[in-house]
C-alpha positions as YAML, in Angstrom:
chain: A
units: angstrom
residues:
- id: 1
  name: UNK
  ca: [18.75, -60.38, -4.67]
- id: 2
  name: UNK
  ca: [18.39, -61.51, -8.21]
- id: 3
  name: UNK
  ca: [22.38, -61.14, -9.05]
- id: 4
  name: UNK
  ca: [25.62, -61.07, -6.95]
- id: 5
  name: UNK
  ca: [29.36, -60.24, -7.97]
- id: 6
  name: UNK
  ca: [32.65, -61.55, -7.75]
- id: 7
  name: UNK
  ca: [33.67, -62.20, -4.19]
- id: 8
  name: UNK
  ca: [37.12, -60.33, -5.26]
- id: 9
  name: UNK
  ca: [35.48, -57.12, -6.45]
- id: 10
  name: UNK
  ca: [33.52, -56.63, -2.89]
- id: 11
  name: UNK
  ca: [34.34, -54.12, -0.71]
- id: 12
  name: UNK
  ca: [34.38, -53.90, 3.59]
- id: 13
  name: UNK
  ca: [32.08, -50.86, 4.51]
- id: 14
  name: UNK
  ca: [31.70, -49.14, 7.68]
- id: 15
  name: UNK
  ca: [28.39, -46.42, 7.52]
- id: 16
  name: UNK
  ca: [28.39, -43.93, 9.72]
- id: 17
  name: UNK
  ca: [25.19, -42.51, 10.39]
- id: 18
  name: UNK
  ca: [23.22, -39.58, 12.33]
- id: 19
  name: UNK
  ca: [20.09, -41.39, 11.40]
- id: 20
  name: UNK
  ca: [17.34, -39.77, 13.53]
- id: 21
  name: UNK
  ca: [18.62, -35.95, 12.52]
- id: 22
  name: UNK
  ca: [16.45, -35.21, 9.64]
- id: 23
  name: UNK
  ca: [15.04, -38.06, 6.96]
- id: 24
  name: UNK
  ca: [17.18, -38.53, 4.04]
- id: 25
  name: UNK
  ca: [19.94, -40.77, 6.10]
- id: 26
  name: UNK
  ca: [17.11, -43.96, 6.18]
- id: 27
  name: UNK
  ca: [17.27, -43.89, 2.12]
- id: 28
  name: UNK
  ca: [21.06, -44.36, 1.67]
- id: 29
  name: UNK
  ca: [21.42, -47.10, 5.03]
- id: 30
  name: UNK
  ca: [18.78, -49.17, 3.67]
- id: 31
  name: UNK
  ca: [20.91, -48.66, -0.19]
- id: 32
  name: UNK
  ca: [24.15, -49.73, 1.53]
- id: 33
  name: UNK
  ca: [22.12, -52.94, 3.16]
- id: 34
  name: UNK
  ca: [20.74, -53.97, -0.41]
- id: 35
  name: UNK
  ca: [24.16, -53.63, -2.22]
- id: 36
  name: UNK
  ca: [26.06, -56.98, -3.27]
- id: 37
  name: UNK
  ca: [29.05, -55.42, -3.62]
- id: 38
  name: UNK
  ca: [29.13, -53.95, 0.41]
- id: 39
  name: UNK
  ca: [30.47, -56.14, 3.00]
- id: 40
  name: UNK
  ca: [29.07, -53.87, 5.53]
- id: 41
  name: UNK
  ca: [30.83, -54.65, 9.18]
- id: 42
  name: UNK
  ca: [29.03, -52.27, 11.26]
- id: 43
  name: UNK
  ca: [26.77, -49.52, 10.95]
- id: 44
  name: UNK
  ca: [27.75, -46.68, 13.90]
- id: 45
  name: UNK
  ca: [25.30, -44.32, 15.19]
- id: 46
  name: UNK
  ca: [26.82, -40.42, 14.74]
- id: 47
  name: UNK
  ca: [25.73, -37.83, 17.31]
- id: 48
  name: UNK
  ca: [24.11, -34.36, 15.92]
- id: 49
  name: UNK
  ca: [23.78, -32.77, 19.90]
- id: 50
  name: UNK
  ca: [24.04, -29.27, 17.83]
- id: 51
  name: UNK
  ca: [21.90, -29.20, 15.46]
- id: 52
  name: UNK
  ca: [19.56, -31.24, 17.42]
- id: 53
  name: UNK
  ca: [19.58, -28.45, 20.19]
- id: 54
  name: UNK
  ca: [18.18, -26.58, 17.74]
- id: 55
  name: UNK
  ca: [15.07, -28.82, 17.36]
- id: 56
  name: UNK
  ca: [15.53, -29.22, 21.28]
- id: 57
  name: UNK
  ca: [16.67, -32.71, 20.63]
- id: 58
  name: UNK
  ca: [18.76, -34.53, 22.93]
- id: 59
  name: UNK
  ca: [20.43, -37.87, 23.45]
- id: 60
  name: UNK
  ca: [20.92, -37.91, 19.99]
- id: 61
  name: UNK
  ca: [23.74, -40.77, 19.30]
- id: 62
  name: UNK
  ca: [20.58, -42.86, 21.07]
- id: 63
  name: UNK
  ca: [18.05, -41.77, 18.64]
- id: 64
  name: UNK
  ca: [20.57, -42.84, 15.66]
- id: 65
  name: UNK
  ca: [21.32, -45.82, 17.07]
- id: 66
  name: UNK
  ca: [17.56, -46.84, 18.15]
- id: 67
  name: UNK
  ca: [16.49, -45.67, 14.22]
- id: 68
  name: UNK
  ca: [19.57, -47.99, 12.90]
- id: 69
  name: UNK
  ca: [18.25, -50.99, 15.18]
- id: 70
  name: UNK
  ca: [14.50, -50.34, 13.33]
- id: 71
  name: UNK
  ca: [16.27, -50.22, 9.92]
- id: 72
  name: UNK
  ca: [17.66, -53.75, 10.37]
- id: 73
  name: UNK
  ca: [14.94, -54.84, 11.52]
- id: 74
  name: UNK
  ca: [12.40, -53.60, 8.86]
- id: 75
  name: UNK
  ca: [14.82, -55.12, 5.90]
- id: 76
  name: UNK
  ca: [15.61, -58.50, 7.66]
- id: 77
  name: UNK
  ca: [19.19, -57.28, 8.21]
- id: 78
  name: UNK
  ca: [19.43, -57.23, 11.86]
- id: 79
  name: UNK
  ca: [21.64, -60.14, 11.36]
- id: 80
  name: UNK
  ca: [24.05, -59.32, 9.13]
- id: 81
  name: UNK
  ca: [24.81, -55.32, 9.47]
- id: 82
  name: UNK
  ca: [24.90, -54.97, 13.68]
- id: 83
  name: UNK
  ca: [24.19, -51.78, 14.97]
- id: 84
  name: UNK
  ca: [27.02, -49.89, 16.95]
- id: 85
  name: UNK
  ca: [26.98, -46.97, 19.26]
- id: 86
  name: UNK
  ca: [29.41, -43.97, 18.26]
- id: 87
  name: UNK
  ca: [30.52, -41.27, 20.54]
- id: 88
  name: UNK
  ca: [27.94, -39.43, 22.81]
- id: 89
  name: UNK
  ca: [29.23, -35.73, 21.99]
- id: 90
  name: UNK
  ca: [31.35, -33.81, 19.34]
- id: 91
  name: UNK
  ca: [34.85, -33.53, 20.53]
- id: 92
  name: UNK
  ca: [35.91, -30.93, 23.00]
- id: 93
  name: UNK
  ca: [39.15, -30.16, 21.41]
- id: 94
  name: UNK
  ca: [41.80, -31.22, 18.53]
- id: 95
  name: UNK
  ca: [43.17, -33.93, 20.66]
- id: 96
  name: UNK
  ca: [40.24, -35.48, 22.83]
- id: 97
  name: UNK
  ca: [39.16, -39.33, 22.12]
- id: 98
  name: UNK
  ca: [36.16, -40.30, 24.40]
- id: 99
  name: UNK
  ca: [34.40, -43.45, 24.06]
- id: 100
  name: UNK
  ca: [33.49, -45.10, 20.94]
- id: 101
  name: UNK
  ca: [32.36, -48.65, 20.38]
- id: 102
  name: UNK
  ca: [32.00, -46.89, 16.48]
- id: 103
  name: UNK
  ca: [35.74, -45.67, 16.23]
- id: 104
  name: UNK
  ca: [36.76, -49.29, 18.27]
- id: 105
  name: UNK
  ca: [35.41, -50.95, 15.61]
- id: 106
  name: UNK
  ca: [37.22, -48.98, 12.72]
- id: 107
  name: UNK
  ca: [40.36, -49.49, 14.20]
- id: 108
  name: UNK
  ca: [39.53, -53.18, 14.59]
- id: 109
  name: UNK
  ca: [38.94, -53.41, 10.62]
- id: 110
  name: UNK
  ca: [41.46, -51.64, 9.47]
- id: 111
  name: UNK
  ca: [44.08, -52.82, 11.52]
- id: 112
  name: UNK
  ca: [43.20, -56.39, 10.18]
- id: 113
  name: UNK
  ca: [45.82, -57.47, 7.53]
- id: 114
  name: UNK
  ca: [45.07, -59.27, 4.07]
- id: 115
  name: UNK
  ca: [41.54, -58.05, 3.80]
- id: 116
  name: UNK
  ca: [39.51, -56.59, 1.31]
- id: 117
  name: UNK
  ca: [39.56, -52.66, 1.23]
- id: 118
  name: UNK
  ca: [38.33, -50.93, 3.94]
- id: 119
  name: UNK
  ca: [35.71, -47.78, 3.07]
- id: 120
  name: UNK
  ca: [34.25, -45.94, 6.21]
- id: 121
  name: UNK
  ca: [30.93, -43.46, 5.23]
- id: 122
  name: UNK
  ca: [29.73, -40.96, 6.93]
- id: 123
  name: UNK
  ca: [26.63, -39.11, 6.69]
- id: 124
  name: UNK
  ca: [27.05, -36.82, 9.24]
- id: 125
  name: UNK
  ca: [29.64, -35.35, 11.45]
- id: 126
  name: UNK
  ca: [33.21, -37.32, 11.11]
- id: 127
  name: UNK
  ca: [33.72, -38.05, 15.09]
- id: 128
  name: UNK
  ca: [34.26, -40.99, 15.27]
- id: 129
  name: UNK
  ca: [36.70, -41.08, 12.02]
- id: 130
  name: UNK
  ca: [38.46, -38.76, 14.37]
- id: 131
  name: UNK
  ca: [38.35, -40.82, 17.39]
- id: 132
  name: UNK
  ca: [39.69, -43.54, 15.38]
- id: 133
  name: UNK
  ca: [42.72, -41.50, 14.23]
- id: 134
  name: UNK
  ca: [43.33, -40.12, 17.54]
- id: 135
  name: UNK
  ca: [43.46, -43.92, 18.99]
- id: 136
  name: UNK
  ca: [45.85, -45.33, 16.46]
- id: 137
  name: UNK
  ca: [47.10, -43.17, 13.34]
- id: 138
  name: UNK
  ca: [48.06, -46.20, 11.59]
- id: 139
  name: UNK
  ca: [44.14, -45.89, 10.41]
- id: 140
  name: UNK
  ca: [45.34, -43.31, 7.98]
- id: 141
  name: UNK
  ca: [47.26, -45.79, 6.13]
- id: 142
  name: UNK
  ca: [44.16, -48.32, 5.98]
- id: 143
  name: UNK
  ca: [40.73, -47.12, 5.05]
- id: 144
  name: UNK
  ca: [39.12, -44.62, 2.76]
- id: 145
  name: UNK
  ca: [36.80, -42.02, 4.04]
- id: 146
  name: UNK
  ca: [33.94, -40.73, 2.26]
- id: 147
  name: UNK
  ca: [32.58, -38.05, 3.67]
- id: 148
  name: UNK
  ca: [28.53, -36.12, 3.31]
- id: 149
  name: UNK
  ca: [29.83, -32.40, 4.35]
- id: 150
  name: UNK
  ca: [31.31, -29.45, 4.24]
- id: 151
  name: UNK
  ca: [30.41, -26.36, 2.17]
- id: 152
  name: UNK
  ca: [31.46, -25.74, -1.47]
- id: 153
  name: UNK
  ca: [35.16, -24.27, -2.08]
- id: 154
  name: UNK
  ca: [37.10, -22.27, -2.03]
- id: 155
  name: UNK
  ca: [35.26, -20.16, 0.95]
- id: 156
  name: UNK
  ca: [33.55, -22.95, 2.77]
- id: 157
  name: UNK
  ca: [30.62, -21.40, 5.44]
- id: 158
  name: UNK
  ca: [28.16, -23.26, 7.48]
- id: 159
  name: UNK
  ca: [27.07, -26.40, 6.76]
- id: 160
  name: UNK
  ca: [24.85, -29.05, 8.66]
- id: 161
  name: UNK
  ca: [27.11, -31.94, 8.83]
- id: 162
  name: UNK
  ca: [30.42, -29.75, 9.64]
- id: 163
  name: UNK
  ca: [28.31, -28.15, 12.23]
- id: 164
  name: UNK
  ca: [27.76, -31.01, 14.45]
- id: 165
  name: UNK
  ca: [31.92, -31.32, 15.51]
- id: 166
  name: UNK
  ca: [34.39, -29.05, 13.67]
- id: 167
  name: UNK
  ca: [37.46, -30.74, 15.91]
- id: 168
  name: UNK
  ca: [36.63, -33.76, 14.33]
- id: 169
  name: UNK
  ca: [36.73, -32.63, 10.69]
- id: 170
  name: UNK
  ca: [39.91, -30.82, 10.93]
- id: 171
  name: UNK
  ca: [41.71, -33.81, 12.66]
- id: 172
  name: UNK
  ca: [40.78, -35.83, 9.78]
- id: 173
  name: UNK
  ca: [41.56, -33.12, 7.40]
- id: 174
  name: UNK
  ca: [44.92, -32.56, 8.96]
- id: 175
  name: UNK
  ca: [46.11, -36.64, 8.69]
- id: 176
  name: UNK
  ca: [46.98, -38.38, 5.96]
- id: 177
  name: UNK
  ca: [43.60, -40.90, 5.10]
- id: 178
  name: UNK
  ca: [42.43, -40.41, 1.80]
- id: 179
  name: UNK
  ca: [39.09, -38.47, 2.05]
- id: 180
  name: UNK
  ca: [36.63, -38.17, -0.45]
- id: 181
  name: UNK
  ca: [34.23, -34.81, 0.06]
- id: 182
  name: UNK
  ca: [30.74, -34.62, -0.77]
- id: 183
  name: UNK
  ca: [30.05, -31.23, -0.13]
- id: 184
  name: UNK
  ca: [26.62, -29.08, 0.19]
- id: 185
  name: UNK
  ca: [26.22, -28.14, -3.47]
- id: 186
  name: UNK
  ca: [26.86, -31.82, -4.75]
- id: 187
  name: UNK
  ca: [24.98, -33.54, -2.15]
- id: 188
  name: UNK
  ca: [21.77, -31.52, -2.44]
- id: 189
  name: UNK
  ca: [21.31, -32.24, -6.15]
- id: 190
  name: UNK
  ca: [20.10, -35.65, -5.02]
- id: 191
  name: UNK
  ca: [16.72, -33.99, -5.60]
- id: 192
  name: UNK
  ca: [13.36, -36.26, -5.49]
- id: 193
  name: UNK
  ca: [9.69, -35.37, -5.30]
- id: 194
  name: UNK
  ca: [7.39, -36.86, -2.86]
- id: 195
  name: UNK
  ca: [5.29, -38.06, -4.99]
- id: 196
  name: UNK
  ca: [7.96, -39.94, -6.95]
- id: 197
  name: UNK
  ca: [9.11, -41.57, -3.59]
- id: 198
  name: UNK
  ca: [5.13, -42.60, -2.78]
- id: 199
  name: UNK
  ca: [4.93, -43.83, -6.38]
- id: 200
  name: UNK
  ca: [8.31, -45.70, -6.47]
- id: 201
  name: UNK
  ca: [9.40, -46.71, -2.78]
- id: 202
  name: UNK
  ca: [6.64, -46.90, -0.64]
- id: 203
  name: UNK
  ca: [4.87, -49.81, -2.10]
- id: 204
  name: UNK
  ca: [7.99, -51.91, -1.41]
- id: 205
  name: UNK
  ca: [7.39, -53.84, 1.58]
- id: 206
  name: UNK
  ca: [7.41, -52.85, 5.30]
- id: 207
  name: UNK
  ca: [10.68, -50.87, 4.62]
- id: 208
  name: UNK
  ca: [9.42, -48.86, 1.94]
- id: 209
  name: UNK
  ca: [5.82, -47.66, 3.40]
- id: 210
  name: UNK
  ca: [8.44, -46.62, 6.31]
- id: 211
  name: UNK
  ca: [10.66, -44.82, 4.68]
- id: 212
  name: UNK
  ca: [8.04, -42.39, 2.82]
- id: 213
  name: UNK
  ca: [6.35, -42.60, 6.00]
- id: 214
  name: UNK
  ca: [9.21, -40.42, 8.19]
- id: 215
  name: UNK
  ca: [10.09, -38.60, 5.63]
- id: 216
  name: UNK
  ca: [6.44, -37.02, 5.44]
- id: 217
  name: UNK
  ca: [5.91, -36.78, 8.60]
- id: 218
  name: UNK
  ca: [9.69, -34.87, 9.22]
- id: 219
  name: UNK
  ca: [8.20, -32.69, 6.39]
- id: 220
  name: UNK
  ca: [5.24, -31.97, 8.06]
- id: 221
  name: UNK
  ca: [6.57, -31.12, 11.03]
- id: 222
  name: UNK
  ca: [8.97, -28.55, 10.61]
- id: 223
  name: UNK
  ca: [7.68, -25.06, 10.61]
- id: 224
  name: UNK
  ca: [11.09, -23.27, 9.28]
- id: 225
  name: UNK
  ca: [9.59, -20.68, 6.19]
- id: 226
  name: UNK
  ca: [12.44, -21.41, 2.99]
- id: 227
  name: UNK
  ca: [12.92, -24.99, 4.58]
- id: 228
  name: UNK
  ca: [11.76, -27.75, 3.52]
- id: 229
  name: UNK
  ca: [9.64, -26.97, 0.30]
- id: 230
  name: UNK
  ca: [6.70, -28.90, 0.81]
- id: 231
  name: UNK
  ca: [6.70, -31.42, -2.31]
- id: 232
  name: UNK
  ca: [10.56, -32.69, -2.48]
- id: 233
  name: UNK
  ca: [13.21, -33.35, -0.38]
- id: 234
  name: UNK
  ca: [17.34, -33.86, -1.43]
- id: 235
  name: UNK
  ca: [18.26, -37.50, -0.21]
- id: 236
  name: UNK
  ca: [21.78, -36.07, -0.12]
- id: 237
  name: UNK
  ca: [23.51, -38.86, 1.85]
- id: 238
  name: UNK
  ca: [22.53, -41.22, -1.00]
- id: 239
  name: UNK
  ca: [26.26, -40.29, -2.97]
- id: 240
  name: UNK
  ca: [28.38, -41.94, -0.01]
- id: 241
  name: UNK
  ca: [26.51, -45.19, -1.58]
- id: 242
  name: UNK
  ca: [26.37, -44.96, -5.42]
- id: 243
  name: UNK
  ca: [30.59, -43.33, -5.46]
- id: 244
  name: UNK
  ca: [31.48, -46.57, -4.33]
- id: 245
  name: UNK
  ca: [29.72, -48.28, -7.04]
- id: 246
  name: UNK
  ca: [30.98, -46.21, -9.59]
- id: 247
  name: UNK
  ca: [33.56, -43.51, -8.53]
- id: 248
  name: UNK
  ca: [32.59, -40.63, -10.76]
- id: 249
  name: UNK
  ca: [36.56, -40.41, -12.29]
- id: 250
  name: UNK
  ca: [35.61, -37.38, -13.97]
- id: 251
  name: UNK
  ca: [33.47, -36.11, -11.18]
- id: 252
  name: UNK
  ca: [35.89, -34.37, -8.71]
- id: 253
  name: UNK
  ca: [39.26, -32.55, -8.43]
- id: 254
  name: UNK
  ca: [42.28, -33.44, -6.01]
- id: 255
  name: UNK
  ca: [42.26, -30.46, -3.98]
- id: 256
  name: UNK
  ca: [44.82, -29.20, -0.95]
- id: 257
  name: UNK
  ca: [43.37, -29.66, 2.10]
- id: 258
  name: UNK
  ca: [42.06, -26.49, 3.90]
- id: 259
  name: UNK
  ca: [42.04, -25.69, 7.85]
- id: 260
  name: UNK
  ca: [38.78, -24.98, 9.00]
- id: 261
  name: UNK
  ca: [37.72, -22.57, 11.18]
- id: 262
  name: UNK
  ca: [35.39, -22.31, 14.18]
- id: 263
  name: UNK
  ca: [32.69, -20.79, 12.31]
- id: 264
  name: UNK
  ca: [33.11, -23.09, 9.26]
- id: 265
  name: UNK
  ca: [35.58, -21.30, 7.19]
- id: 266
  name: UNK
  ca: [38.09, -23.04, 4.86]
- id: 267
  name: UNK
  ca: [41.78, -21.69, 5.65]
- id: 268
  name: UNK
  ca: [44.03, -22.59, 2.51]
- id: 269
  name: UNK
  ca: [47.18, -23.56, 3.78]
- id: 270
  name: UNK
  ca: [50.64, -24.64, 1.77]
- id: 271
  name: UNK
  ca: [50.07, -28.22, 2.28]
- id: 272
  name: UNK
  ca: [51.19, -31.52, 0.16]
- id: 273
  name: UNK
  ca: [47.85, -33.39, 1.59]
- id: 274
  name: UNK
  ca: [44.92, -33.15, -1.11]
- id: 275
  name: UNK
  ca: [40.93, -34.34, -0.50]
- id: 276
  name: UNK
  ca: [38.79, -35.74, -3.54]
- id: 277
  name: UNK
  ca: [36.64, -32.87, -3.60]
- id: 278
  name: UNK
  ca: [33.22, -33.72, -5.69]
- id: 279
  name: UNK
  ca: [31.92, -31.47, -8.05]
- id: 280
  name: UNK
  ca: [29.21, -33.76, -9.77]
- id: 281
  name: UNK
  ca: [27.53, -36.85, -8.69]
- id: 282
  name: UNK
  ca: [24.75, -38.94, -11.23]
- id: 283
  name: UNK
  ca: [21.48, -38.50, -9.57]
- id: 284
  name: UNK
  ca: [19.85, -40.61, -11.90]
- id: 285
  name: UNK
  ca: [22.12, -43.43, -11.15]
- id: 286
  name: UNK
  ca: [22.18, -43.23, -7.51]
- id: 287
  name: UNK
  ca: [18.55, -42.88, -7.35]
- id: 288
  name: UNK
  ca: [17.44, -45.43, -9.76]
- id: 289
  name: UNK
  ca: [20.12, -48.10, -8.29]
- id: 290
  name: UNK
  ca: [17.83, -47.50, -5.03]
- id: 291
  name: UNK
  ca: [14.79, -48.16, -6.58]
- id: 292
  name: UNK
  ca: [15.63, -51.14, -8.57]
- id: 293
  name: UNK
  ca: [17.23, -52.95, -5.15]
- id: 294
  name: UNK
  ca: [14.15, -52.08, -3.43]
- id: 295
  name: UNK
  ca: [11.82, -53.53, -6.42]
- id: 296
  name: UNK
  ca: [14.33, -56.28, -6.70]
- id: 297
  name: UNK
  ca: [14.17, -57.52, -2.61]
- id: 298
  name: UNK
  ca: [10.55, -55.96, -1.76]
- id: 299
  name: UNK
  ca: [8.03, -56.27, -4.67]
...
């Protein structure tokens, strides 16, 4: 990298990631791993068994995990950003915690005292942010969650990310972390054309050619009629990355925090407990930051 920062203005990261669910997810891991500023500690693999019934996909916290091991390996980062495996399935109800090297290893960090602060990302379902809470609520107190999800307020609605475990969002919404919300109409304004990502990422290295690589050939592949478009894709887990170089002050409103409901509903609810609720994220600064760290390690 041709510049660093102050060792005082890094931050710990945890990503969270259901990496193998559609195509965008590769963009903003490989973002995170060329960041100065990110101390990244882990990155967990996130399950999507519902949506990825849908494309009769199964094992899918395996197929995350195995893309996050070829990640590493295609930037040189297998050293320094380990892979770890989250929970195999979305929670079963509001109070369930099954096994989770991922939400083990959030605890771990933000349990640790004197450090610098703890951010946790996730670009998918929030399971095993739940997990993590479930284990040892102290978390709350210790680690800020960004989070790719949800549908727009006030009504809320279906939404991919919510989708794949609505126990696990509304135990996070219901404790006291601080939560930052990404939700469908911010995220998806991370809009790119495929030629743009051919003409600016591909030629960067092994990493690069890969990344335009499965993102064609998930393009190609789906036969859905409105989705995708053909020519451009949103890489909208890219904002879990650039908000924590710059946080967008004037970018969101302190909300109160709804219940959700089983078929993705917000309930509002007299509550005290507010999420950063995004309304505008700079696509033009998360997207060029990408492709200058690519140029920057790969050309």
């Amino acid at each position: 990298m041709a510049f660093d920062i102050p060792e005082w203005r890094k931050i710990r990261v945890i990503i969270d990631t259901d990496a193998k669910n559609e195509a965008d997810d590769q963009f903003a891991i490989v973002h995170g791993l060329l960041t100065p500023r990110f101390d990244i500690l882990g990155i967990v693999a996130a399950q999507f068994e519902n949506t990825g019934s849908m494309m009769e996909r199964r094992d899918t916290m395996r197929q995350s995990y195995d893309e996050i091991e070829k990640l590493l390996s295609l930037t040189g980062f297998a050293k320094e950003a380990p892979a770890i495996e989250g929970a195999l399935k979305p929670l079963e109800s509001l109070r369930s915690a099954p096994e989770s090297p991922g939400a083990d290893l959030i605890v771990e960090e933000a349990m640790k005292e004197g450090e610098k602060p703890l951010f946790a990302v996730f670009m998918g379902p929030l399971t095993n942010m739940a997990i993590a809470l479930l284990r040892e609520p102290r978390v709350a107190e210790r680690v800020t969650v960004v989070w790719i999800g949800g549908e727009d307020y006030p009504n809320g609605g279906w939404e991919y990310n919510l989708f794949n475990d609505i126990h696990a969002a509304n135990v996070v919404f219901a404790s006291g972390v601080e939560l930052w919300q990404v939700p469908r109409g911010v995220y998806s304004t991370i809009r790119i054309s495929i030629a743009e990502l051919i003409h600016k990422v591909r030629p960067c290295g092994k990493v690069g050619a890969y990344l335009v690589e499965q993102l064609c050939d998930f393009n190609n592949s789906m036969k859905y009629p409105e989705w995708p478009k053909g020519e451009m894709w949103s890489l909208g887990d890219s904002p879990c990355i650039s908000l924590l170089l710059d946080e967008h002050e004037y970018g969101y409103k302190m909300l109160p925090r709804p219940r959700i409901s089983s078929d993705m509903y917000y309930i509002h609810e007299k509550t005290d407990r507010k999420v950063r609720v995004y309304h505008y994220v700079d696509s033009r600064f998360t997207l060029e930051d990408m492709f200058a760290k690519l140029a920057l390690h790969y050309l």
